[in-house]
């Protein structure tokens, strides 16, 4: 179901996209959130502006759902999180789950705040 990530750590996905190594596929998906405050939704989550972000407005768990219209292989998922700017609201753990529908999701990666933190927002890419 998953393949090892062959992208070297610290590699800039925008540079990889320019060379044709990866391509952005987030625009092919339907994005939804478990909750959000007005003005802090999917558009702010997906834009390239570091000053904008998603802010949940409900009880945990806080979820970002990404659904593709057809079966899609995702090899790399880039997530921007700036723990140093706001430790109290930035998630301490990030989980990625994959499957054919909501009933068969399996966790493939669990990250925490010690994982790499990017200097800019990243987009969903596939290599």
C-alpha positions in Angstrom: 0.0 0.0 0.0 2.9 2.4 0.7 6.3 2.7 -0.7 9.4 4.1 1.0 10.1 7.7 0.6 12.9 8.1 -1.9 13.1 11.9 -1.5 16.2 12.9 0.4 15.4 14.7 3.7 15.5 18.5 3.4 14.9 18.4 -0.3 12.8 21.4 -1.5 9.6 20.0 -3.1 9.3 23.2 -5.3 12.7 22.5 -6.8 11.8 18.8 -7.3 8.6 20.0 -9.0 10.6 22.2 -11.4 12.8 19.3 -12.4 9.8 17.0 -13.0 10.7 14.7 -10.1 7.4 15.3 -8.3 4.2 17.0 -9.2 1.5 18.7 -7.1 -1.7 16.7 -6.8 -3.5 18.5 -4.0 -5.6 20.4 -6.5 -7.0 17.0 -7.8 -8.5 16.3 -4.4 -11.6 17.4 -2.4 -10.4 18.8 0.9 -12.6 19.0 4.0 -12.0 19.9 7.6 -13.5 18.6 10.9 -14.1 22.2 11.8 -12.7 25.6 11.2 -13.1 29.2 12.4 -14.4 31.6 9.8 -11.5 32.8 7.6 -9.2 29.9 8.7 -10.3 27.1 6.4 -9.2 25.0 3.5 -8.2 28.0 1.3 -5.9 29.3 4.1 -4.5 25.8 4.7 -3.6 25.3 1.1 -2.3 28.7 0.1 1.4 29.6 -0.1 1.2 32.4 2.5 2.9 31.7 5.9 0.7 34.3 7.6 -2.5 32.3 6.9 -3.4 28.9 8.4 -6.2 26.5 9.3 -7.6 27.0 12.8 -10.0 24.3 14.1 -13.1 25.3 16.0 -14.3 22.2 17.7 -13.4 19.3 20.0 -10.6 16.9 19.1 -9.6 15.1 17.0 -9.0 17.8 14.4 -9.0 16.3 10.9 -8.0 17.3 7.4 -9.6 14.9 4.9 -8.2 14.7 1.4 -10.3 12.6 -1.0 -9.4 11.9 -4.6 -12.1 11.1 -7.2 -10.1 8.1 -8.4 -7.5 5.8 -6.8 -4.3 7.8 -6.5 -0.9 6.8 -5.2 0.6 9.4 -3.0 4.3 8.8 -2.2 5.2 11.9 -0.3 3.1 14.2 1.9 4.6 17.6 2.8 3.2 19.4 5.8 4.1 22.8 7.1 4.0 23.3 10.9 5.8 26.0 12.8 6.0 24.8 16.4 8.3 27.6 17.4 5.8 30.3 16.5 2.9 28.9 18.5 3.5 25.7 20.5 0.1 25.9 22.3 -2.0 25.5 19.1 0.3 23.7 16.8 -0.4 19.9 16.9 2.1 17.8 18.8 1.3 14.7 16.8 0.3 14.3 13.1 -1.1 11.1 11.8 -1.6 10.1 8.1 -4.1 7.4 7.2 -4.9 5.9 3.8 -7.5 3.7 2.4 -10.2 3.2 -0.2 -12.9 4.8 2.0 -13.4 6.0 5.6 -14.2 2.5 6.8 -10.8 1.0 5.9 -8.3 3.7 6.8 -4.9 2.5 8.1 -2.3 4.6 9.8 0.9 4.8 7.8 2.9 7.4 9.6 2.9 9.1 12.9 4.9 12.3 13.3 5.6 14.5 16.2 7.0 18.0 16.8 10.6 16.7 16.7 10.2 15.8 13.0 11.5 18.1 10.3 9.8 21.6 10.2 9.8 23.3 6.9 10.5 27.0 6.4 7.5 27.4 4.0 4.2 25.9 3.3 4.3 22.7 1.2 1.8 21.3 -1.2 0.7 17.7 -1.6 3.1 16.2 -4.1 3.5 12.9 -5.8 6.8 11.5 -7.3 
